[in-house]
JSON list of C-alpha atoms in Angstrom, two decimals:
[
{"chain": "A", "resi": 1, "resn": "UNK", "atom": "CA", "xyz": [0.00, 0.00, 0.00]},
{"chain": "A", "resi": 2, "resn": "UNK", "atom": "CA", "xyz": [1.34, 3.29, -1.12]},
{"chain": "A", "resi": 3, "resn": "UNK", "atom": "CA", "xyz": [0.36, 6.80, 0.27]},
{"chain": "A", "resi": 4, "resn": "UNK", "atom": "CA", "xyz": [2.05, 9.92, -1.05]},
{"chain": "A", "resi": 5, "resn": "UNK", "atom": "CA", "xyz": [3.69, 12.65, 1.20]},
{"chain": "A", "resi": 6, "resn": "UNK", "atom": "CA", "xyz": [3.10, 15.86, -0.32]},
{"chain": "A", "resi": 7, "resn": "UNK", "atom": "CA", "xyz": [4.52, 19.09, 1.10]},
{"chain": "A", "resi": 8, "resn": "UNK", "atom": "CA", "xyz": [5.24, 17.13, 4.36]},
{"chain": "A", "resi": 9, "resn": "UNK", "atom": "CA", "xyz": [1.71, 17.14, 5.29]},
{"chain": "A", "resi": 10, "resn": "UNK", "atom": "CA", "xyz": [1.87, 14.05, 7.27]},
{"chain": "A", "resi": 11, "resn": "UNK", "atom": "CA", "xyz": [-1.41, 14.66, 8.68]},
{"chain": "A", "resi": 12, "resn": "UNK", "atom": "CA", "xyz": [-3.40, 14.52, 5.24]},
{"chain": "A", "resi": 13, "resn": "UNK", "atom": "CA", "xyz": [-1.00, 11.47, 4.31]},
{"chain": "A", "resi": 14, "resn": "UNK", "atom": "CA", "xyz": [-2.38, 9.44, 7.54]},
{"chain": "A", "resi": 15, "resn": "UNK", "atom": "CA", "xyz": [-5.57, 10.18, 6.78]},
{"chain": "A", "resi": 16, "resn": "UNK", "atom": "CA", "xyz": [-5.40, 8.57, 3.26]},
{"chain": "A", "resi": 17, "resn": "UNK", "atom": "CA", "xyz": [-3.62, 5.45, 4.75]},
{"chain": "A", "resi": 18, "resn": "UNK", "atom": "CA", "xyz": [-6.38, 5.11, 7.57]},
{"chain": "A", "resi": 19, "resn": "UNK", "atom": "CA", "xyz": [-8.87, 5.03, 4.62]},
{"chain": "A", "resi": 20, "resn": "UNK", "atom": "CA", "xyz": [-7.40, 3.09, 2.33]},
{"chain": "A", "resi": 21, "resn": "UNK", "atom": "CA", "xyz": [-6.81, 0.64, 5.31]},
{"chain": "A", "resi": 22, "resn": "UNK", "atom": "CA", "xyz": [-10.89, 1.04, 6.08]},
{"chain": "A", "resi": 23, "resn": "UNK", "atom": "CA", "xyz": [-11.76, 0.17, 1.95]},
{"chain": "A", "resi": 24, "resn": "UNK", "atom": "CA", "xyz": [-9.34, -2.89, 2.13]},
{"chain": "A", "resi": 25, "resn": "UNK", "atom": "CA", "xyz": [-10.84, -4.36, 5.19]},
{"chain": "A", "resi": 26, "resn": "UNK", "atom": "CA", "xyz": [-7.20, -4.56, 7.58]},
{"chain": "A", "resi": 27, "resn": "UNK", "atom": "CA", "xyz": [-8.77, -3.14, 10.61]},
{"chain": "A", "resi": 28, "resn": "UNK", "atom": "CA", "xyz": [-11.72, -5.60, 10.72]},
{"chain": "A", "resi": 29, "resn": "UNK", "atom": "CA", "xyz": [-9.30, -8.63, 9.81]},
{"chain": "A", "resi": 30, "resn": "UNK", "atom": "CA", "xyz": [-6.94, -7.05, 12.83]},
{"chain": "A", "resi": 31, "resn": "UNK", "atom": "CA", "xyz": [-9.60, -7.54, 15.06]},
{"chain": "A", "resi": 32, "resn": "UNK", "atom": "CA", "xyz": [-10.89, -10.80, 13.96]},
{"chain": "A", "resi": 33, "resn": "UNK", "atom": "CA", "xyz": [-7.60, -12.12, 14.50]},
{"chain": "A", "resi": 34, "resn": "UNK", "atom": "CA", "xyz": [-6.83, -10.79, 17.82]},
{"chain": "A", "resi": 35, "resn": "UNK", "atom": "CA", "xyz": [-8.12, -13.93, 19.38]},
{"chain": "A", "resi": 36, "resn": "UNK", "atom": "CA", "xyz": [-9.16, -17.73, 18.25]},
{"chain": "A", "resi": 37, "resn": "UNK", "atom": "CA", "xyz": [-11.77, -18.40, 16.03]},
{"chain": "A", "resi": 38, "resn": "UNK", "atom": "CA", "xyz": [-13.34, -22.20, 15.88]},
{"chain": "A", "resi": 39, "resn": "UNK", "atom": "CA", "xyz": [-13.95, -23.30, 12.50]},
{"chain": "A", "resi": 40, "resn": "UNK", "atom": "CA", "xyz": [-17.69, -23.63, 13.27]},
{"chain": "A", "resi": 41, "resn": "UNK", "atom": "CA", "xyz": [-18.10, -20.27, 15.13]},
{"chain": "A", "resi": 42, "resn": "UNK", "atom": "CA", "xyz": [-16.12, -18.53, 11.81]},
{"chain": "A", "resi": 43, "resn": "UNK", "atom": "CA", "xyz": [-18.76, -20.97, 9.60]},
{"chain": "A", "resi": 44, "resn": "UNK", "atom": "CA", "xyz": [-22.11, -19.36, 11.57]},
{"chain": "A", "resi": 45, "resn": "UNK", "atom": "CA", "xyz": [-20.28, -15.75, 11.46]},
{"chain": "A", "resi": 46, "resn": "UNK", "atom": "CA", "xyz": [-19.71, -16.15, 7.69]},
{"chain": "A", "resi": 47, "resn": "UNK", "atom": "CA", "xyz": [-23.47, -16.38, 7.25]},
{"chain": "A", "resi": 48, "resn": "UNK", "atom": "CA", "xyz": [-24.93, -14.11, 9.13]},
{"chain": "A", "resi": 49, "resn": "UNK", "atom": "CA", "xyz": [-22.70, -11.61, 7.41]},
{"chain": "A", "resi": 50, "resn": "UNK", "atom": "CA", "xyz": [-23.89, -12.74, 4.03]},
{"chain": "A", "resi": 51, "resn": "UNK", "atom": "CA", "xyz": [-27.69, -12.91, 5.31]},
{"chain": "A", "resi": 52, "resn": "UNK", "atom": "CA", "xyz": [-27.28, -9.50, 6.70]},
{"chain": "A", "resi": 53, "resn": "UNK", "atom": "CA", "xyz": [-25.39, -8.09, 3.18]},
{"chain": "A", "resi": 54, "resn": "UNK", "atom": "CA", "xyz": [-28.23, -9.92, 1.06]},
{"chain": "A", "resi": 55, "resn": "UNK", "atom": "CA", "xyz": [-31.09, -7.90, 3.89]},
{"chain": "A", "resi": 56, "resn": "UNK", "atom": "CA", "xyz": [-28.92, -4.73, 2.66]},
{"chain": "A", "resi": 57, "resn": "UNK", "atom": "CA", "xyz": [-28.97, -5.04, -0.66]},
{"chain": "A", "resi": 58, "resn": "UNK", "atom": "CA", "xyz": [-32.76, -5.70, -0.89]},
{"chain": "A", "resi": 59, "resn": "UNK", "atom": "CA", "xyz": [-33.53, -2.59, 1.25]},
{"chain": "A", "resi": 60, "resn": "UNK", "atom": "CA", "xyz": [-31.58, -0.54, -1.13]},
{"chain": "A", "resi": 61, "resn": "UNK", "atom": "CA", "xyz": [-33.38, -2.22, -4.32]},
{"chain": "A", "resi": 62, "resn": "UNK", "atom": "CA", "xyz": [-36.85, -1.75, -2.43]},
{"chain": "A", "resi": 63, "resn": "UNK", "atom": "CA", "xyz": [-36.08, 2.12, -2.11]},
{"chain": "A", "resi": 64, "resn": "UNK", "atom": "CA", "xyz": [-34.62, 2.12, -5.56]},
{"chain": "A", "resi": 65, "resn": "UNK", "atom": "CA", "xyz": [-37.19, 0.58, -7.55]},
{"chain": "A", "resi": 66, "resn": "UNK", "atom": "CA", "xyz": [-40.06, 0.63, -4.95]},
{"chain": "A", "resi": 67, "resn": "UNK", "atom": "CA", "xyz": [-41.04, -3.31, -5.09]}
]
């Protein structure tokens, strides 16, 4: 991962890393990782993340198109 420098504005620089970090996903893997997971309790996580994402999307498309 690459973030420019530009007029040693380190501040602006951090802020693009922290986002890029957010869009990539690091900090949720970082936490995910601090501790353990069983291969069943990572199974049962996996899909309640896709049954929430799939809730999402249909919400949006119910706004979006109104059916």
């Amino acid at each position: 991962m690459l973030v420019l420098v530009r007029d040693n504005n380190i501040d602006q620089a951090l802020r693009a890393l922290k986002k890029k970090m957010q869009r990539e996903g690091i900090f949720r893997e970082i936490k995910l990782r601090r501790h353990f997971e069983k291969p069943s309790e990572r199974r049962v996580r996996e899909m309640s993340e896709a049954v929430r994402r799939t809730r999402k999307l249909l919400r949006k498309r119910m706004e979006r198109d109104g059916y």
